[in-house]
Amino acid sequence: QKEVEQNSGPLSVPEGAIASLNCTYSDRVSQSFFWYRQYSGKSPELIMSIYSNGDKEDGRFTAQLNKASQYVSLLIRDSQPSDSATYLCAVVMDSNYQLIWGAGTKLIIKP
Amino acid sequence: DAGVTQSPTHLIKTRGQHVTLRCSPISGHKSVSWYQQVLGQGPQFIFQYYEKEERGRGNFPDRFSARQFPNYSSELNVNALLLGDSALYLCASSFSGGVGSPLHFGNGTRLTVT
């Protein structure tokens, strides 16, 4: 089992709709979770960090964390074509205190 | 403000050669981390340095080494290059050395080994 798993996609969403990206992780006691966005040929950039169970909202982005079920998700409301990118989930594994990355989900927003 | 800068942007090397990649962190950031990213995969952790000391090392062979200088810039060295070393090498800086600190990435160095 991979430590951090994401559906590779591509996930195709119409413009204006809600895009839902999911990530599961193996370390039950992980405490820190991050979503990064990576445009093709560019480096990752931080979108959201979340540390506690529940929802965290920042503009059109909402991160959701459920530690009991070991998943973290990212919702993008009112999706725009500029949101088309690969979204990377990263988790700090308590077992080795390293930041472990998923392979990313490619999101395509169709005008 | 200048972000994280990496050089060179692209590099082509032959198997068996050696390569040095360079990174300058954001001003005020004391931690530098190096990642390898192969197409279609997430970044793989190579090294982290904080205050010029190695804080962490990923699962990479001894052919990979790094160091951090007094001005917090860093070098990643790879010896005896293999075809499988072809990847995007990312440098990221953060203010503190905490593994949960938000990372600020440079634009990367695209290494091609032929």
PDB file of C-alpha atoms in Angstrom:
ATOM      1  CA  GLN A   1       0.000   0.000   0.000  1.00  0.00           C
ATOM      2  CA  LYS A   2       1.344   3.399  -0.985  1.00  0.00           C
ATOM      3  CA  GLU A   3       1.737   5.843   1.876  1.00  0.00           C
ATOM      4  CA  VAL A   4      -0.206   8.607   0.125  1.00  0.00           C
ATOM      5  CA  GLU A   5      -2.628   7.713  -2.642  1.00  0.00           C
ATOM      6  CA  GLN A   6      -4.439   9.872  -5.146  1.00  0.00           C
ATOM      7  CA  ASN A   7      -6.486   9.056  -8.217  1.00  0.00           C
ATOM      8  CA  SER A   8      -4.253  10.028 -11.130  1.00  0.00           C
ATOM      9  CA  GLY A   9      -7.189  11.230 -13.227  1.00  0.00           C
ATOM     10  CA  PRO A  10      -7.621  13.096 -15.384  1.00  0.00           C
ATOM     11  CA  LEU A  11     -10.661  14.494 -13.622  1.00  0.00           C
ATOM     12  CA  SER A  12     -12.745  16.544 -16.023  1.00  0.00           C
ATOM     13  CA  VAL A  13     -15.098  19.156 -14.552  1.00  0.00           C
ATOM     14  CA  PRO A  14     -17.230  21.755 -16.353  1.00  0.00           C
ATOM     15  CA  GLU A  15     -16.427  25.395 -15.739  1.00  0.00           C
ATOM     16  CA  GLY A  16     -18.372  26.779 -12.789  1.00  0.00           C
ATOM     17  CA  ALA A  17     -18.898  23.378 -11.161  1.00  0.00           C
ATOM     18  CA  ILE A  18     -17.312  22.018  -7.972  1.00  0.00           C
ATOM     19  CA  ALA A  19     -14.140  19.963  -8.393  1.00  0.00           C
ATOM     20  CA  SER A  20     -13.530  17.359  -5.685  1.00  0.00           C
ATOM     21  CA  LEU A  21     -10.046  15.902  -5.218  1.00  0.00           C
ATOM     22  CA  ASN A  22      -9.321  13.111  -2.768  1.00  0.00           C
ATOM     23  CA  CYS A  23      -6.266  11.728  -1.001  1.00  0.00           C
ATOM     24  CA  THR A  24      -5.857   8.809   1.391  1.00  0.00           C
ATOM     25  CA  TYR A  25      -2.865   8.141   3.617  1.00  0.00           C
ATOM     26  CA  SER A  26      -1.541   5.163   5.528  1.00  0.00           C
ATOM     27  CA  ASP A  27      -0.104   6.641   8.738  1.00  0.00           C
ATOM     28  CA  ARG A  28      -2.951   6.851  11.239  1.00  0.00           C
ATOM     29  CA  VAL A  29      -1.165   9.394  13.432  1.00  0.00           C
ATOM     30  CA  SER A  30      -0.185  11.873  10.702  1.00  0.00           C
ATOM     31  CA  GLN A  31      -0.801  15.442  11.811  1.00  0.00           C
ATOM     32  CA  SER A  32       0.010  17.786   8.913  1.00  0.00           C
ATOM     33  CA  PHE A  33      -1.563  17.774   5.464  1.00  0.00           C
ATOM     34  CA  PHE A  34      -0.962  19.951   2.432  1.00  0.00           C
ATOM     35  CA  TRP A  35      -2.394  20.543  -1.026  1.00  0.00           C
ATOM     36  CA  TYR A  36      -0.075  21.846  -3.723  1.00  0.00           C
ATOM     37  CA  ARG A  37      -0.960  22.841  -7.275  1.00  0.00           C
ATOM     38  CA  GLN A  38       1.457  22.162 -10.124  1.00  0.00           C
ATOM     39  CA  TYR A  39       0.962  23.553 -13.596  1.00  0.00           C
ATOM     40  CA  SER A  40       2.528  21.618 -16.441  1.00  0.00           C
ATOM     41  CA  GLY A  41       6.263  22.278 -16.577  1.00  0.00           C
ATOM     42  CA  LYS A  42       6.202  24.361 -13.413  1.00  0.00           C
ATOM     43  CA  SER A  43       7.026  23.738  -9.776  1.00  0.00           C
ATOM     44  CA  PRO A  44       4.470  23.004  -7.049  1.00  0.00           C
ATOM     45  CA  GLU A  45       2.857  25.885  -5.162  1.00  0.00           C
ATOM     46  CA  LEU A  46       1.091  25.632  -1.824  1.00  0.00           C
ATOM     47  CA  ILE A  47      -2.680  26.055  -1.855  1.00  0.00           C
ATOM     48  CA  MET A  48      -3.808  24.884   1.556  1.00  0.00           C
ATOM     49  CA  SER A  49      -2.557  23.349   4.753  1.00  0.00           C
ATOM     50  CA  ILE A  50      -4.805  21.616   7.274  1.00  0.00           C
ATOM     51  CA  TYR A  51      -4.006  20.137  10.650  1.00  0.00           C
ATOM     52  CA  SER A  52      -7.338  19.513  12.422  1.00  0.00           C
ATOM     53  CA  ASN A  53     -10.377  17.441  11.575  1.00  0.00           C
ATOM     54  CA  GLY A  54     -13.070  19.297   9.698  1.00  0.00           C
ATOM     55  CA  ASP A  55     -13.141  21.916   6.987  1.00  0.00           C
ATOM     56  CA  LYS A  56     -10.828  24.812   6.257  1.00  0.00           C
ATOM     57  CA  GLU A  57     -11.878  27.401   3.695  1.00  0.00           C
ATOM     58  CA  ASP A  58      -9.758  29.854   1.739  1.00  0.00           C
ATOM     59  CA  GLY A  59     -11.585  31.656  -1.028  1.00  0.00           C
ATOM     60  CA  ARG A  60     -12.841  29.128  -3.570  1.00  0.00           C
ATOM     61  CA  PHE A  61     -10.834  26.348  -1.931  1.00  0.00           C
ATOM     62  CA  THR A  62     -11.951  24.127   0.953  1.00  0.00           C
ATOM     63  CA  ALA A  63      -9.782  21.432   2.491  1.00  0.00           C
ATOM     64  CA  GLN A  64     -11.505  18.653   4.411  1.00  0.00           C
ATOM     65  CA  LEU A  65      -9.733  16.337   6.828  1.00  0.00           C
ATOM     66  CA  ASN A  66     -11.045  13.121   8.369  1.00  0.00           C
ATOM     67  CA  LYS A  67      -8.327  11.496  10.470  1.00  0.00           C
ATOM     68  CA  ALA A  68     -10.500   8.562  11.521  1.00  0.00           C
ATOM     69  CA  SER A  69     -10.988   7.571   7.884  1.00  0.00           C
ATOM     70  CA  GLN A  70      -7.480   8.724   6.907  1.00  0.00           C
ATOM     71  CA  TYR A  71      -8.450  10.921   4.024  1.00  0.00           C
ATOM     72  CA  VAL A  72      -8.078  14.537   3.079  1.00  0.00           C
ATOM     73  CA  SER A  73      -9.904  16.236   0.243  1.00  0.00           C
ATOM     74  CA  LEU A  74      -9.809  19.505  -1.647  1.00  0.00           C
ATOM     75  CA  LEU A  75     -12.913  21.144  -3.045  1.00  0.00           C
ATOM     76  CA  ILE A  76     -12.690  23.890  -5.644  1.00  0.00           C
ATOM     77  CA  ARG A  77     -15.881  25.890  -6.061  1.00  0.00           C
ATOM     78  CA  ASP A  78     -16.780  27.799  -9.219  1.00  0.00           C
ATOM     79  CA  SER A  79     -14.024  26.007 -11.143  1.00  0.00           C
ATOM     80  CA  GLN A  80     -12.170  28.093 -13.702  1.00  0.00           C
ATOM     81  CA  PRO A  81     -10.086  26.966 -16.692  1.00  0.00           C
ATOM     82  CA  SER A  82      -7.065  28.427 -14.854  1.00  0.00           C
ATOM     83  CA  ASP A  83      -7.593  25.752 -12.175  1.00  0.00           C
ATOM     84  CA  SER A  84      -6.548  23.110 -14.706  1.00  0.00           C
ATOM     85  CA  ALA A  85      -3.393  21.617 -13.196  1.00  0.00           C
ATOM     86  CA  THR A  86      -2.114  18.634 -11.242  1.00  0.00           C
ATOM     87  CA  TYR A  87      -3.005  18.724  -7.563  1.00  0.00           C
ATOM     88  CA  LEU A  88      -0.556  17.089  -5.190  1.00  0.00           C
ATOM     89  CA  CYS A  89      -1.418  15.887  -1.710  1.00  0.00           C
ATOM     90  CA  ALA A  90       1.439  15.823   0.819  1.00  0.00           C
ATOM     91  CA  VAL A  91       1.330  14.321   4.301  1.00  0.00           C
ATOM     92  CA  VAL A  92       3.816  14.471   7.155  1.00  0.00           C
ATOM     93  CA  MET A  93       4.233  10.860   8.222  1.00  0.00           C
ATOM     94  CA  ASP A  94       4.605  10.604  11.968  1.00  0.00           C
ATOM     95  CA  SER A  95       6.412   7.286  11.598  1.00  0.00           C
ATOM     96  CA  ASN A  96       9.496   8.809   9.961  1.00  0.00           C
ATOM     97  CA  TYR A  97       8.758  12.537  10.228  1.00  0.00           C
ATOM     98  CA  GLN A  98       9.037  12.989   6.477  1.00  0.00           C
ATOM     99  CA  LEU A  99       6.792  14.776   4.032  1.00  0.00           C
ATOM    100  CA  ILE A 100       5.407  12.143   1.681  1.00  0.00           C
ATOM    101  CA  TRP A 101       3.761  13.124  -1.591  1.00  0.00           C
ATOM    102  CA  GLY A 102       1.036  11.515  -3.617  1.00  0.00           C
ATOM    103  CA  ALA A 103       1.459  11.153  -7.372  1.00  0.00           C
ATOM    104  CA  GLY A 104      -1.097  13.890  -8.007  1.00  0.00           C
ATOM    105  CA  THR A 105      -4.487  14.179  -9.686  1.00  0.00           C
ATOM    106  CA  LYS A 106      -4.688  15.912 -13.038  1.00  0.00           C
ATOM    107  CA  LEU A 107      -7.687  18.259 -13.124  1.00  0.00           C
ATOM    108  CA  ILE A 108      -9.129  19.595 -16.364  1.00  0.00           C
ATOM    109  CA  ILE A 109     -11.720  22.353 -16.277  1.00  0.00           C
ATOM    110  CA  LYS A 110     -13.706  22.440 -19.512  1.00  0.00           C
ATOM    111  CA  PRO A 111     -15.041  25.850 -20.637  1.00  0.00           C
TER     112      PRO A 111
ATOM    113  CA  ASP B   1      11.059  39.867  -3.453  1.00  0.00           C
ATOM    114  CA  ALA B   2      13.139  37.187  -5.082  1.00  0.00           C
ATOM    115  CA  GLY B   3      11.791  33.690  -4.770  1.00  0.00           C
ATOM    116  CA  VAL B   4      13.770  30.486  -4.689  1.00  0.00           C
ATOM    117  CA  THR B   5      16.259  30.485  -7.549  1.00  0.00           C
ATOM    118  CA  GLN B   6      17.772  27.391  -9.097  1.00  0.00           C
ATOM    119  CA  SER B   7      20.500  26.987 -11.671  1.00  0.00           C
ATOM    120  CA  PRO B   8      20.878  25.788 -14.285  1.00  0.00           C
ATOM    121  CA  THR B   9      17.343  25.462 -15.642  1.00  0.00           C
ATOM    122  CA  HIS B  10      18.242  22.647 -18.019  1.00  0.00           C
ATOM    123  CA  LEU B  11      21.177  20.279 -18.161  1.00  0.00           C
ATOM    124  CA  ILE B  12      22.166  17.400 -20.415  1.00  0.00           C
ATOM    125  CA  LYS B  13      24.781  14.962 -19.148  1.00  0.00           C
ATOM    126  CA  THR B  14      26.173  11.606 -20.176  1.00  0.00           C
ATOM    127  CA  ARG B  15      26.041   8.451 -18.077  1.00  0.00           C
ATOM    128  CA  GLY B  16      28.884   8.293 -15.579  1.00  0.00           C
ATOM    129  CA  GLN B  17      29.358  12.049 -15.397  1.00  0.00           C
ATOM    130  CA  HIS B  18      28.923  14.234 -12.357  1.00  0.00           C
ATOM    131  CA  VAL B  19      26.489  17.127 -11.923  1.00  0.00           C
ATOM    132  CA  THR B  20      26.112  20.013  -9.472  1.00  0.00           C
ATOM    133  CA  LEU B  21      22.803  21.794  -9.049  1.00  0.00           C
ATOM    134  CA  ARG B  22      22.502  25.068  -7.165  1.00  0.00           C
ATOM    135  CA  CYS B  23      19.774  26.718  -5.144  1.00  0.00           C
ATOM    136  CA  SER B  24      19.337  30.062  -3.406  1.00  0.00           C
ATOM    137  CA  PRO B  25      16.506  30.211  -0.872  1.00  0.00           C
ATOM    138  CA  ILE B  26      14.144  33.066  -0.204  1.00  0.00           C
ATOM    139  CA  SER B  27      15.847  35.736   1.875  1.00  0.00           C
ATOM    140  CA  GLY B  28      15.403  34.894   5.545  1.00  0.00           C
ATOM    141  CA  HIS B  29      14.697  31.217   4.943  1.00  0.00           C
ATOM    142  CA  LYS B  30      17.151  28.935   6.694  1.00  0.00           C
ATOM    143  CA  SER B  31      15.978  25.556   5.443  1.00  0.00           C
ATOM    144  CA  VAL B  32      16.538  24.080   2.005  1.00  0.00           C
ATOM    145  CA  SER B  33      15.138  20.779   0.780  1.00  0.00           C
ATOM    146  CA  TRP B  34      15.855  18.914  -2.418  1.00  0.00           C
ATOM    147  CA  TYR B  35      13.346  16.779  -4.297  1.00  0.00           C
ATOM    148  CA  GLN B  36      13.435  14.626  -7.409  1.00  0.00           C
ATOM    149  CA  GLN B  37      10.319  14.526  -9.546  1.00  0.00           C
ATOM    150  CA  VAL B  38       9.872  12.053 -12.353  1.00  0.00           C
ATOM    151  CA  LEU B  39       7.127  12.725 -14.900  1.00  0.00           C
ATOM    152  CA  GLY B  40       3.766  11.558 -13.621  1.00  0.00           C
ATOM    153  CA  GLN B  41       4.892  11.175 -10.023  1.00  0.00           C
ATOM    154  CA  GLY B  42       4.997  13.326  -6.950  1.00  0.00           C
ATOM    155  CA  PRO B  43       8.255  14.786  -5.646  1.00  0.00           C
ATOM    156  CA  GLN B  44      10.560  12.354  -3.878  1.00  0.00           C
ATOM    157  CA  PHE B  45      12.478  13.724  -0.893  1.00  0.00           C
ATOM    158  CA  ILE B  46      16.272  13.673  -1.235  1.00  0.00           C
ATOM    159  CA  PHE B  47      17.738  15.941   1.469  1.00  0.00           C
ATOM    160  CA  GLN B  48      16.856  18.671   3.908  1.00  0.00           C
ATOM    161  CA  TYR B  49      19.340  21.139   5.386  1.00  0.00           C
ATOM    162  CA  TYR B  50      18.696  23.590   8.170  1.00  0.00           C
ATOM    163  CA  GLU B  51      21.265  26.010   9.505  1.00  0.00           C
ATOM    164  CA  LYS B  52      23.920  24.238   7.417  1.00  0.00           C
ATOM    165  CA  GLU B  53      23.282  20.860   8.992  1.00  0.00           C
ATOM    166  CA  GLU B  54      21.618  17.858   7.387  1.00  0.00           C
ATOM    167  CA  ARG B  55      18.165  17.411   8.909  1.00  0.00           C
ATOM    168  CA  GLY B  56      16.921  14.533   6.812  1.00  0.00           C
ATOM    169  CA  ARG B  57      17.831  12.188   4.004  1.00  0.00           C
ATOM    170  CA  GLY B  58      15.517  10.281   1.719  1.00  0.00           C
ATOM    171  CA  ASN B  59      15.984   6.857   0.210  1.00  0.00           C
ATOM    172  CA  PHE B  60      18.605   7.773  -2.385  1.00  0.00           C
ATOM    173  CA  PRO B  61      22.008   6.159  -3.000  1.00  0.00           C
ATOM    174  CA  ASP B  62      25.274   7.633  -1.762  1.00  0.00           C
ATOM    175  CA  ARG B  63      25.888   9.013  -5.248  1.00  0.00           C
ATOM    176  CA  PHE B  64      23.652  11.861  -4.114  1.00  0.00           C
ATOM    177  CA  SER B  65      25.125  14.399  -1.717  1.00  0.00           C
ATOM    178  CA  ALA B  66      24.361  17.951  -0.737  1.00  0.00           C
ATOM    179  CA  ARG B  67      25.551  20.792   1.415  1.00  0.00           C
ATOM    180  CA  GLN B  68      24.368  24.160   2.638  1.00  0.00           C
ATOM    181  CA  PHE B  69      26.579  27.216   2.771  1.00  0.00           C
ATOM    182  CA  PRO B  70      26.764  30.003   5.399  1.00  0.00           C
ATOM    183  CA  ASN B  71      24.505  32.190   3.242  1.00  0.00           C
ATOM    184  CA  TYR B  72      21.944  29.313   3.259  1.00  0.00           C
ATOM    185  CA  SER B  73      22.339  28.557  -0.425  1.00  0.00           C
ATOM    186  CA  SER B  74      22.742  24.901  -1.281  1.00  0.00           C
ATOM    187  CA  GLU B  75      24.249  22.503  -3.772  1.00  0.00           C
ATOM    188  CA  LEU B  76      23.083  19.055  -4.781  1.00  0.00           C
ATOM    189  CA  ASN B  77      25.741  16.799  -6.262  1.00  0.00           C
ATOM    190  CA  VAL B  78      25.115  13.595  -8.143  1.00  0.00           C
ATOM    191  CA  ASN B  79      28.011  11.330  -9.108  1.00  0.00           C
ATOM    192  CA  ALA B  80      28.194   8.509 -11.640  1.00  0.00           C
ATOM    193  CA  LEU B  81      24.982   9.560 -13.363  1.00  0.00           C
ATOM    194  CA  LEU B  82      22.556   6.886 -14.497  1.00  0.00           C
ATOM    195  CA  LEU B  83      19.818   7.146 -17.095  1.00  0.00           C
ATOM    196  CA  GLY B  84      17.306   6.839 -14.261  1.00  0.00           C
ATOM    197  CA  ASP B  85      18.562  10.074 -12.739  1.00  0.00           C
ATOM    198  CA  SER B  86      16.836  11.989 -15.517  1.00  0.00           C
ATOM    199  CA  ALA B  87      14.194  14.053 -13.751  1.00  0.00           C
ATOM    200  CA  LEU B  88      13.155  17.488 -12.565  1.00  0.00           C
ATOM    201  CA  TYR B  89      15.151  18.438  -9.474  1.00  0.00           C
ATOM    202  CA  LEU B  90      13.314  20.803  -7.197  1.00  0.00           C
ATOM    203  CA  CYS B  91      14.694  22.937  -4.435  1.00  0.00           C
ATOM    204  CA  ALA B  92      12.362  24.264  -1.771  1.00  0.00           C
ATOM    205  CA  SER B  93      13.017  26.674   1.056  1.00  0.00           C
ATOM    206  CA  SER B  94      11.171  27.289   4.277  1.00  0.00           C
ATOM    207  CA  PHE B  95      11.651  29.666   7.166  1.00  0.00           C
ATOM    208  CA  SER B  96      12.041  27.000   9.811  1.00  0.00           C
ATOM    209  CA  GLY B  97      13.348  23.477   9.617  1.00  0.00           C
ATOM    210  CA  GLY B  98      10.079  21.925  10.685  1.00  0.00           C
ATOM    211  CA  VAL B  99       8.946  19.225   8.293  1.00  0.00           C
ATOM    212  CA  GLY B 100       5.445  20.668   8.370  1.00  0.00           C
ATOM    213  CA  SER B 101       6.566  24.142   7.332  1.00  0.00           C
ATOM    214  CA  PRO B 102       5.110  25.365   4.043  1.00  0.00           C
ATOM    215  CA  LEU B 103       7.563  24.875   1.191  1.00  0.00           C
ATOM    216  CA  HIS B 104       8.397  27.460  -1.448  1.00  0.00           C
ATOM    217  CA  PHE B 105       9.722  25.833  -4.579  1.00  0.00           C
ATOM    218  CA  GLY B 106      12.105  27.082  -7.199  1.00  0.00           C
ATOM    219  CA  ASN B 107      11.427  26.506 -10.893  1.00  0.00           C
ATOM    220  CA  GLY B 108      13.561  23.398 -10.893  1.00  0.00           C
ATOM    221  CA  THR B 109      16.454  22.015 -12.911  1.00  0.00           C
ATOM    222  CA  ARG B 110      15.545  19.618 -15.703  1.00  0.00           C
ATOM    223  CA  LEU B 111      18.323  17.014 -15.883  1.00  0.00           C
ATOM    224  CA  THR B 112      18.567  14.710 -18.867  1.00  0.00           C
ATOM    225  CA  VAL B 113      21.075  11.864 -18.758  1.00  0.00           C
ATOM    226  CA  THR B 114      21.890  10.250 -22.102  1.00  0.00           C
TER     227      THR B 114
END
